[in-house]
CSV table of C-alpha atoms in Angstrom, one decimal:
chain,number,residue,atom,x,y,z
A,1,UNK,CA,-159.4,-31.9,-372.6
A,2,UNK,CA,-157.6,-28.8,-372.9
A,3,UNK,CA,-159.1,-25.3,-372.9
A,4,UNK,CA,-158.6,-21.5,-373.6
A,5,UNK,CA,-157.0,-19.8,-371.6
A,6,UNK,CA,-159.9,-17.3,-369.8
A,7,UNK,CA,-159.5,-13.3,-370.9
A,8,UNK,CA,-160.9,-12.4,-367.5
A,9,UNK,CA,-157.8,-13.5,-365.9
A,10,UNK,CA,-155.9,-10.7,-367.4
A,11,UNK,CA,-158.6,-7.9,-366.0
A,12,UNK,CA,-156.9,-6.4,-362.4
A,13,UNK,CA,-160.2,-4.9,-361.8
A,14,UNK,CA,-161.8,-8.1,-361.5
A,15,UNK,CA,-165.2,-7.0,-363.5
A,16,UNK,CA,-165.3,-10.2,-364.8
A,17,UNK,CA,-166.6,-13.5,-363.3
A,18,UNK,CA,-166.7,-12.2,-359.9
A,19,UNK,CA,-168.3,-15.7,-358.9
A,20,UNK,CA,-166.2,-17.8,-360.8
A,21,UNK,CA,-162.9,-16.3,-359.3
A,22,UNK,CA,-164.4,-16.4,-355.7
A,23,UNK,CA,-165.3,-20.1,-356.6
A,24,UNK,CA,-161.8,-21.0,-357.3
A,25,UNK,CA,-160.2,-19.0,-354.7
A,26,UNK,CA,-159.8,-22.3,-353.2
A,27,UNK,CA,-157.8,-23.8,-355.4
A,28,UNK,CA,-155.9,-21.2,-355.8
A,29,UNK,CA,-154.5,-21.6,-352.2
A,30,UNK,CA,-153.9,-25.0,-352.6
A,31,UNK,CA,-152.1,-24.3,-355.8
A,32,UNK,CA,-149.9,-21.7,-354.2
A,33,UNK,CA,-149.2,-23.1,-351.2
A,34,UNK,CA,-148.0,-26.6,-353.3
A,35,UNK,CA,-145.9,-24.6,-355.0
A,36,UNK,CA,-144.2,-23.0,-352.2
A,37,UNK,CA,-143.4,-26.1,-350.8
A,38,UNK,CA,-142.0,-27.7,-353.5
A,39,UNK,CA,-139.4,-24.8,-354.2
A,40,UNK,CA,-138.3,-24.9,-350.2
A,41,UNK,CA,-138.1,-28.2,-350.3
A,42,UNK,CA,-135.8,-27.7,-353.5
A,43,UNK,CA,-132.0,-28.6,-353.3
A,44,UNK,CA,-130.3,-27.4,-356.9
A,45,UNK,CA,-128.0,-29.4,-358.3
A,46,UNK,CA,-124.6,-27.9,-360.1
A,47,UNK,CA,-124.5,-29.6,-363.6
A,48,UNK,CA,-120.9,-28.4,-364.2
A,49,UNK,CA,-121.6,-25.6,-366.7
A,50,UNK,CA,-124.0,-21.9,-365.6
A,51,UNK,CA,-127.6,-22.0,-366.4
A,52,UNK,CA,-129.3,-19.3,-366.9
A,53,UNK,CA,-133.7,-19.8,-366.5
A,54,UNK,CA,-135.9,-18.1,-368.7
A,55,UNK,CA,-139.3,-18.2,-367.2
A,56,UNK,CA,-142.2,-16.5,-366.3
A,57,UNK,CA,-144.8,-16.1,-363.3
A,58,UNK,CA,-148.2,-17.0,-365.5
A,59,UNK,CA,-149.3,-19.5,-366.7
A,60,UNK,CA,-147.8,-19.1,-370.5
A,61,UNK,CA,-148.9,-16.5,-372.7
A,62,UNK,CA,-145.1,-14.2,-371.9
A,63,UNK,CA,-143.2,-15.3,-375.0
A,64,UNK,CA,-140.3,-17.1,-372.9
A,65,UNK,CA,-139.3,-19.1,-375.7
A,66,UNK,CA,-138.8,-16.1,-378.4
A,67,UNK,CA,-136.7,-15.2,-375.8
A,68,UNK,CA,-134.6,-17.7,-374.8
A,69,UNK,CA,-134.0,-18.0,-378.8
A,70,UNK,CA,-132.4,-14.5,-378.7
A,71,UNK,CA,-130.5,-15.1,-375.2
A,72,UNK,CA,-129.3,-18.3,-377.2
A,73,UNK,CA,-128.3,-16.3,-379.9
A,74,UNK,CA,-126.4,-13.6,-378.0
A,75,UNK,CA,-124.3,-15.6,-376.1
A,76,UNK,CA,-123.2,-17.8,-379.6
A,77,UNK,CA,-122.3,-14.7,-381.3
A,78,UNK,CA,-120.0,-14.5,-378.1
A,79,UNK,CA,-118.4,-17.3,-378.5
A,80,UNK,CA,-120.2,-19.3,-376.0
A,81,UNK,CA,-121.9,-22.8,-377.4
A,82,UNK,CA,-124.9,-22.7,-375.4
A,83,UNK,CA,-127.5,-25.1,-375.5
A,84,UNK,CA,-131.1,-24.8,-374.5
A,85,UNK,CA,-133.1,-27.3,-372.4
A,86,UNK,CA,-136.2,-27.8,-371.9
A,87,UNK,CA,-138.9,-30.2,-370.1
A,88,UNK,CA,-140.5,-31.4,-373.6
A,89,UNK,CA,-144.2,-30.2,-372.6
A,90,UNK,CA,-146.7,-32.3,-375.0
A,91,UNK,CA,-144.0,-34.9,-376.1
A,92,UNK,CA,-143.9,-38.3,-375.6
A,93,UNK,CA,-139.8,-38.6,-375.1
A,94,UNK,CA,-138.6,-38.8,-371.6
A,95,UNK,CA,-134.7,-37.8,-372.6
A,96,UNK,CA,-132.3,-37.0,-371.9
A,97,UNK,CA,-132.8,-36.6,-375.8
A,98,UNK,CA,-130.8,-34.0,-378.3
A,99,UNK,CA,-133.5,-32.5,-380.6
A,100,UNK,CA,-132.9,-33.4,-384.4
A,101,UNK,CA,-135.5,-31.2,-386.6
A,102,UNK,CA,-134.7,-34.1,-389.4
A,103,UNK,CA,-136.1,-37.1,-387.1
A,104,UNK,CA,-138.5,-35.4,-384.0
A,105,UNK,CA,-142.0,-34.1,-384.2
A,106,UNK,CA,-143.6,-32.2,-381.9
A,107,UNK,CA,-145.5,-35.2,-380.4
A,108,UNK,CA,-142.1,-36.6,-379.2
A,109,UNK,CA,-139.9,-33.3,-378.1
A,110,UNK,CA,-143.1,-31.1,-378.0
A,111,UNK,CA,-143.6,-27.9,-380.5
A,112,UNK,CA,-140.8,-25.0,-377.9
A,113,UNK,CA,-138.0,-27.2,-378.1
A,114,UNK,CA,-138.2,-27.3,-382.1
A,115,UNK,CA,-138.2,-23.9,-382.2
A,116,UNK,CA,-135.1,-23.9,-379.9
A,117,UNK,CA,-133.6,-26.0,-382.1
A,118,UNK,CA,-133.9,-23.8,-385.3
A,119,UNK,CA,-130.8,-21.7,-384.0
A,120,UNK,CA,-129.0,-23.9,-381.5
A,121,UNK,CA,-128.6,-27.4,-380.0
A,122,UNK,CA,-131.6,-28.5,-378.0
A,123,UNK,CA,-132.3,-30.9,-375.2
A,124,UNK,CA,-135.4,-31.9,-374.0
A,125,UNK,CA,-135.7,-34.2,-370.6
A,126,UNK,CA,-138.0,-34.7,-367.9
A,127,UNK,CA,-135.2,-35.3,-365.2
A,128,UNK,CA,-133.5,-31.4,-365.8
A,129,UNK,CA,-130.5,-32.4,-363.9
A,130,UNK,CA,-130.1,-35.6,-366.4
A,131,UNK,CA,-130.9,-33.6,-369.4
A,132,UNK,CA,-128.3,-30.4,-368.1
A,133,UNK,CA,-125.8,-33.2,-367.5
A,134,UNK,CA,-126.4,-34.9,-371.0
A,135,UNK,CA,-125.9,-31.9,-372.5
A,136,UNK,CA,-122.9,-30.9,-370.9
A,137,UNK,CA,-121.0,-34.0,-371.9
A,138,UNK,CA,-122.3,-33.0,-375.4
A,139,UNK,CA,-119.7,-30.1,-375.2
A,140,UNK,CA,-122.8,-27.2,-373.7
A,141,UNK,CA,-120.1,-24.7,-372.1
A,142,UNK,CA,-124.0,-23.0,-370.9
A,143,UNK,CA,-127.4,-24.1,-370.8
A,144,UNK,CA,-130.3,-21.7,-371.1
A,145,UNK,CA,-133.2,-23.5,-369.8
A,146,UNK,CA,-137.3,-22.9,-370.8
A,147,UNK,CA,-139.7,-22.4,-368.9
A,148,UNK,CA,-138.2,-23.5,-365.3
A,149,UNK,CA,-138.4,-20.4,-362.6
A,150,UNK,CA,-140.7,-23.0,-360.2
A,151,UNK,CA,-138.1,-25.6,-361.1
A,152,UNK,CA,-135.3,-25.6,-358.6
A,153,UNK,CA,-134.0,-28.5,-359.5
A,154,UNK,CA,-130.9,-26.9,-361.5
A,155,UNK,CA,-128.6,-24.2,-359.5
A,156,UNK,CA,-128.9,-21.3,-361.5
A,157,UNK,CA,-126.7,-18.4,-362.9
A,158,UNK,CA,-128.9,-16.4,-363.5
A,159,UNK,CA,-132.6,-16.1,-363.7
A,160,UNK,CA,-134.6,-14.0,-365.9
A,161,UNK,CA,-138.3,-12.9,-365.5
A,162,UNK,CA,-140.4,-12.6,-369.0
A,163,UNK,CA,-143.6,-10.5,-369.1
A,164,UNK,CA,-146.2,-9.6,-371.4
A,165,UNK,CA,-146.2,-6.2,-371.5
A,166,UNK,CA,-149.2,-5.7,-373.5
A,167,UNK,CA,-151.6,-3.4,-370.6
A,168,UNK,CA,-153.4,-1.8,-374.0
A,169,UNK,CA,-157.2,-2.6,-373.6
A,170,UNK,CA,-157.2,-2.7,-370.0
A,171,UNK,CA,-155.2,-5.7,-370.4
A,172,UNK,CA,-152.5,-6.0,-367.0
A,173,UNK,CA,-150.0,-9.3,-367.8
A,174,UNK,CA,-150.9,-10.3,-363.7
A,175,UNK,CA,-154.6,-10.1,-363.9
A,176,UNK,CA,-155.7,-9.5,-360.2
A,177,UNK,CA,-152.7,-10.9,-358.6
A,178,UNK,CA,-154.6,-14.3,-357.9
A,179,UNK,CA,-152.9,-17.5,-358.5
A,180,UNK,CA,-154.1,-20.4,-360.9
A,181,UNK,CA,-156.7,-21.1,-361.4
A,182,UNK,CA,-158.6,-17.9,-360.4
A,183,UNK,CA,-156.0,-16.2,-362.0
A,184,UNK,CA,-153.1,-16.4,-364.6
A,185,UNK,CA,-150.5,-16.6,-361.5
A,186,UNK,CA,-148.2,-19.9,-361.1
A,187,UNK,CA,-147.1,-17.6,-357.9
A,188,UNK,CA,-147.5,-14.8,-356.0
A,189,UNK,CA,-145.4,-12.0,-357.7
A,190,UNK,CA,-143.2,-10.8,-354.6
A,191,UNK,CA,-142.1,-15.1,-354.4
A,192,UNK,CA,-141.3,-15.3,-357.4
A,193,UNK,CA,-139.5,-12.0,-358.4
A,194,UNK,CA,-137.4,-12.2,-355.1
A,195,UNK,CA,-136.1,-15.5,-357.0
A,196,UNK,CA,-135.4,-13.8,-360.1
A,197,UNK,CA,-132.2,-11.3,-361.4
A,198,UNK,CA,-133.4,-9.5,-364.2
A,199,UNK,CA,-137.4,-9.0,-366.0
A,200,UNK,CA,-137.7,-8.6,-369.7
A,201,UNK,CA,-140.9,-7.0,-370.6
A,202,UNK,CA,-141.6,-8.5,-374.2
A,203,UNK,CA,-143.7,-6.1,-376.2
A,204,UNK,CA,-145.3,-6.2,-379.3
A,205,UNK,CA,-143.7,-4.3,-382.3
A,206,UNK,CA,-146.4,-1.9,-383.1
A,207,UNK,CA,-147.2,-1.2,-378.8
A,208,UNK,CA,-145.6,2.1,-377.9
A,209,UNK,CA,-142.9,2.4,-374.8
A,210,UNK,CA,-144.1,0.0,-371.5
A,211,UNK,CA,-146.2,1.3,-369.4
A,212,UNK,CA,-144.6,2.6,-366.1
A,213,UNK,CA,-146.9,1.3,-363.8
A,214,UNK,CA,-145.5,-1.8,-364.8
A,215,UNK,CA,-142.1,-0.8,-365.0
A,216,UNK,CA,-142.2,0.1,-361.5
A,217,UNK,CA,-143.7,-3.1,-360.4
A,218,UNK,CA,-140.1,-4.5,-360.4
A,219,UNK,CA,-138.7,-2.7,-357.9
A,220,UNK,CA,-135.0,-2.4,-358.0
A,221,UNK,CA,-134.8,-5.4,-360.7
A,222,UNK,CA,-132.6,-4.7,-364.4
A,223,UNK,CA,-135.6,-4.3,-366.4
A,224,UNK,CA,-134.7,-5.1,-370.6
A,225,UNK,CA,-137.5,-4.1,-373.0
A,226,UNK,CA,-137.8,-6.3,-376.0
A,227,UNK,CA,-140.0,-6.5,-378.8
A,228,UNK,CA,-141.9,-9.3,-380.7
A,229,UNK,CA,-141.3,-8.5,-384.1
A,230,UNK,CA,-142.5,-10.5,-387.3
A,231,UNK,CA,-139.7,-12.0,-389.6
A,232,UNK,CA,-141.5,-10.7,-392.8
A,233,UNK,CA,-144.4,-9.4,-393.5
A,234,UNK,CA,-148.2,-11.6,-393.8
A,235,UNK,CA,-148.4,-13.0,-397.4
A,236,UNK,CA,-151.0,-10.8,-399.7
A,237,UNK,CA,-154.3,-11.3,-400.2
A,238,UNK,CA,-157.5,-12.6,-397.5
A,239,UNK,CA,-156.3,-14.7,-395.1
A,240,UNK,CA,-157.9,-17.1,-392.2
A,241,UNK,CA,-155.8,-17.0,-388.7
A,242,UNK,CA,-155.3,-20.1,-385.8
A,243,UNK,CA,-153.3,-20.2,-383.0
A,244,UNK,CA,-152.5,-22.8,-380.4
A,245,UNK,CA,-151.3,-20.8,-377.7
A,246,UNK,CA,-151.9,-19.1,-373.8
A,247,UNK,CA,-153.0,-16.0,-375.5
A,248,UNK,CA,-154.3,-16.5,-379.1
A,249,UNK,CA,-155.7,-12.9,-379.7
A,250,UNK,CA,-152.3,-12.0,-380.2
A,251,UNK,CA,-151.8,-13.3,-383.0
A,252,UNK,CA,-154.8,-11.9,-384.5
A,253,UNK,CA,-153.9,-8.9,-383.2
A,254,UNK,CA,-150.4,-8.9,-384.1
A,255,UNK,CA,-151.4,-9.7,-388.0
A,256,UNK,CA,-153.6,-7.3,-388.3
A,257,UNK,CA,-151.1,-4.6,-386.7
A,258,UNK,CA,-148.8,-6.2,-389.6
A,259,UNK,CA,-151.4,-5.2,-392.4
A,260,UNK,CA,-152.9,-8.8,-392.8
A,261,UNK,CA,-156.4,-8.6,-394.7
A,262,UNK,CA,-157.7,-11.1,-391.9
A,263,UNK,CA,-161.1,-12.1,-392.7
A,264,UNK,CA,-161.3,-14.6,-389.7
A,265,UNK,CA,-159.5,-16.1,-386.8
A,266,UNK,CA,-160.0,-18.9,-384.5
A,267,UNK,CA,-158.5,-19.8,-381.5
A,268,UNK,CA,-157.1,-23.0,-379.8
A,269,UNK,CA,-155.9,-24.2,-376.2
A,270,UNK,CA,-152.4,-23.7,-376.0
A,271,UNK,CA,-150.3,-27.0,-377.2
A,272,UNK,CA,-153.7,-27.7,-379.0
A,273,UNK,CA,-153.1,-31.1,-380.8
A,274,UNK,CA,-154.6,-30.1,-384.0
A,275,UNK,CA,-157.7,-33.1,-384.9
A,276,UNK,CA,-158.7,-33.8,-388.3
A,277,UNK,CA,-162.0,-32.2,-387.6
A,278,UNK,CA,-160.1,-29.1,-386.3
A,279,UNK,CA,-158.2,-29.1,-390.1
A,280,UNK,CA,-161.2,-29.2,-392.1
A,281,UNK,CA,-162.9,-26.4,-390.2
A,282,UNK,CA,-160.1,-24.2,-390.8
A,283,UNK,CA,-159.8,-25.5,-394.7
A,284,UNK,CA,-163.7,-24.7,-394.6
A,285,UNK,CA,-163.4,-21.1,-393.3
A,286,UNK,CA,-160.5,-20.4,-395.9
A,287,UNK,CA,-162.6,-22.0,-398.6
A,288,UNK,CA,-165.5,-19.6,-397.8
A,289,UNK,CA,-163.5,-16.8,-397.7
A,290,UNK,CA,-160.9,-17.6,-400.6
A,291,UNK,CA,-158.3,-17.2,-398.0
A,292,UNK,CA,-154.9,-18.7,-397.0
A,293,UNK,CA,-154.7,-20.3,-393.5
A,294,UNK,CA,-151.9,-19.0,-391.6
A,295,UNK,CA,-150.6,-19.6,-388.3
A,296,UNK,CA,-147.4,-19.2,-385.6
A,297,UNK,CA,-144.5,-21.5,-386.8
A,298,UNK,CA,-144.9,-22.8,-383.6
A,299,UNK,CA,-148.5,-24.2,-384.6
A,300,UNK,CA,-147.0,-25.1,-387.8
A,301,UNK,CA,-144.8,-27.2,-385.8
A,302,UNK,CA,-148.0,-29.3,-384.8
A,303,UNK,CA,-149.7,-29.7,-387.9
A,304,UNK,CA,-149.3,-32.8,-389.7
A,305,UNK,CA,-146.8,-33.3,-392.3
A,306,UNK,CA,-149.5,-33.1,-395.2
A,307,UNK,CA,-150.9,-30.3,-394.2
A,308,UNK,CA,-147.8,-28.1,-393.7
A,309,UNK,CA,-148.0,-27.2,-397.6
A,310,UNK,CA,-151.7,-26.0,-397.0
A,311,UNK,CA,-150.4,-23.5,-394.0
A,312,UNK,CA,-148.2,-20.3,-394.1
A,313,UNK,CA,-146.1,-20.1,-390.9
A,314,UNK,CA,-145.7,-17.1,-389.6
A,315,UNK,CA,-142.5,-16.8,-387.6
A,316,UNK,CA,-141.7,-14.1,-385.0
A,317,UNK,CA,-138.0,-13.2,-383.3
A,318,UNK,CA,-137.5,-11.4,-380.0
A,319,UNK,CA,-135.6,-7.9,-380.0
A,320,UNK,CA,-133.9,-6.3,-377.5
A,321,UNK,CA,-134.1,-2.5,-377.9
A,322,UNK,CA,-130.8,-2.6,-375.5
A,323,UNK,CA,-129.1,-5.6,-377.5
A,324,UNK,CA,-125.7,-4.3,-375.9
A,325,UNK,CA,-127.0,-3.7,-372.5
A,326,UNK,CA,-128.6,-7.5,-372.3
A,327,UNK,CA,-124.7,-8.3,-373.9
A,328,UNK,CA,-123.6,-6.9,-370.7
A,329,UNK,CA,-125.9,-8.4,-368.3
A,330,UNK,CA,-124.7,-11.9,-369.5
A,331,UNK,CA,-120.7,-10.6,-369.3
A,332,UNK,CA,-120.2,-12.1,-366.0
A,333,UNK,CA,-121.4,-15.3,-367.6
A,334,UNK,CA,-118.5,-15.5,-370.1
A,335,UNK,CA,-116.1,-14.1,-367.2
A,336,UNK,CA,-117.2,-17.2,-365.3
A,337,UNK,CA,-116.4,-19.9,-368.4
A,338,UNK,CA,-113.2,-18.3,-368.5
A,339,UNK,CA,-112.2,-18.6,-364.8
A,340,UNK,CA,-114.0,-22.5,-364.8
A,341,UNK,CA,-111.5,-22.8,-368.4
A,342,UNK,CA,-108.8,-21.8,-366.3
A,343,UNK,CA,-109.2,-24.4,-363.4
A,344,UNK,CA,-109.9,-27.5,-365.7
């Protein structure tokens, strides 16, 4: 049974369930300390081609895949055919598997990769090594891979942070500092940024500049701001919200920033597999209020097929405010297809 994700992890003062977090302290120890293992143990594997990690030190809610999309798209219009990979959280498929949006659902690939696969060739595989193999002899001349900073199992060309930088409502993207689950950490923060080249704080569109404190969190790290903006604005007239995701109430927050008239939202655990019971709340709620339901198209990538007409999907894109400075980061990438070009 999946569940939401608690707000309290996102409080640094740590107001909030002062028990409960000094209950699962614990945990949290074991957690960390697992993890740390794990990646020392780690011996990366060179699949022939650079890979450059998008991930993130929480436990979701950072918008890595909005970004990967965008790094995806940057290095096409380069001239590199990059391919994303991914693990294939919430689908049945082992892989090494090549996404095709005209045969997989999200129970087999899970709901990321078929966004991935929207803009460029996708792989999803348990075994990264397999998959980052697979995909090379596909013709991949560069993988960008989702979700996989704890994942050593790749050698990496790059690695690049993604964080929320929403800190409006006393909100802070590391809670307390306190690993999972007493907190939204998957690692401390100085582990895992002293693993990472680059942060991108992803903001929303209508948030103003990111907050320095946050900024300076990073140390001597290339920090790129980017913003989550919508691809068109909601559809007119009263509408009824749902999200699947880490951190729902921003997509309520987000549509009403957009000018939705939301007249109610409800929430889901992220990767929520949407019941029939969940479906007829939601087309009870609209009923009531004469609304449309509307959703991320990344929820609309769950729903089932016959209820995909009944649901607007709402996609968002990633934006670099420094689209040629995040060009630039990545030149050393091309530099090293060209030298690997020359050799072969």
């Amino acid at each position: 049974m999946k569940l939401n994700t608690p707000r309290w992890w996102y409080d640094r003062e740590r107001r909030h369930a002062p028990m409960t977090r000094m209950l699962l302290k614990p945990l949290s120890w074991i957690w960390a300390a697992a993890t740390a293992r794990r990646i020392a143990r780690a011996t990366p594997v060179d699949p022939g081609v650079p890979v450059i990690s998008i991930g993130n030190l929480t436990v979701g809610g950072s918008g890595k895949t909005p970004v990967a999309r965008e790094v995806l798209r940057l290095l096409r219009a380069a001239g590199v055919d990059a391919h994303a990979l991914s693990r294939g959280y919430g689908g049945s498929l082992e892989g090494p598997t090549r996404v095709d949006l005209a045969v997989h659902t999200a129970a087999e690939v899970g709901d990321e990769p078929l966004m991935l696969a929207l803009d460029s060739p996708a792989w999803i595989a348990r075994d990264r090594v397999a998959g980052a193999r697979a995909a090379a002899d596909a013709g991949a001349q560069a993988l960008v891979l989702d979700d996989a900073h704890q994942n050593l199992a790749l050698k990496k060309a790059l690695s690049l942070i993604v964080v929320d930088g929403e800190t409006r409502n006393d909100e802070w993207p590391f809670g307390d500092g306190s690993v999972f689950p007493s907190g939204p950490m998957r690692e401390p923060i100085k582990a895992g940024l002293a693993r990472a080249d680059a942060v991108v704080i992803l903001l929303p569109a209508d948030a103003p500049a990111a907050d320095p404190e946050l900024v300076q969190t990073f140390a001597a790290l290339p920090v790129f701001i980017a913003r989550l903006h919508p691809a068109a604005p909601p559809p007119p007239g009263p509408l009824v919200g749902f999200a699947g995701i880490a951190k729902p109430w921003k997509v309520e927050r987000s549509l009403k920033a957009a000018g939705a008239d939301l007249k109610d939202f409800a929430p889901f655990p992220d990767h929520a597999a949407f019941r029939d019971q969940d479906l007829r709340f939601l087309a009870d709620r609209a009923a009531q209020f004469g609304a449309q339901l509307i959703t991320t198209e990344k929820d609309w990538s769950r729903l089932p097929p016959e209820w995909r007409e009944r649901v607007v999907s709402w996609p968002v894109a990633a934006v670099f405010e420094d689209e040629a400075g995040m060009s630039r980061f990545l030149l050393p990438l091309r530099e090293k297809l060209a030298e690997r070009s020359e050799v072969g």
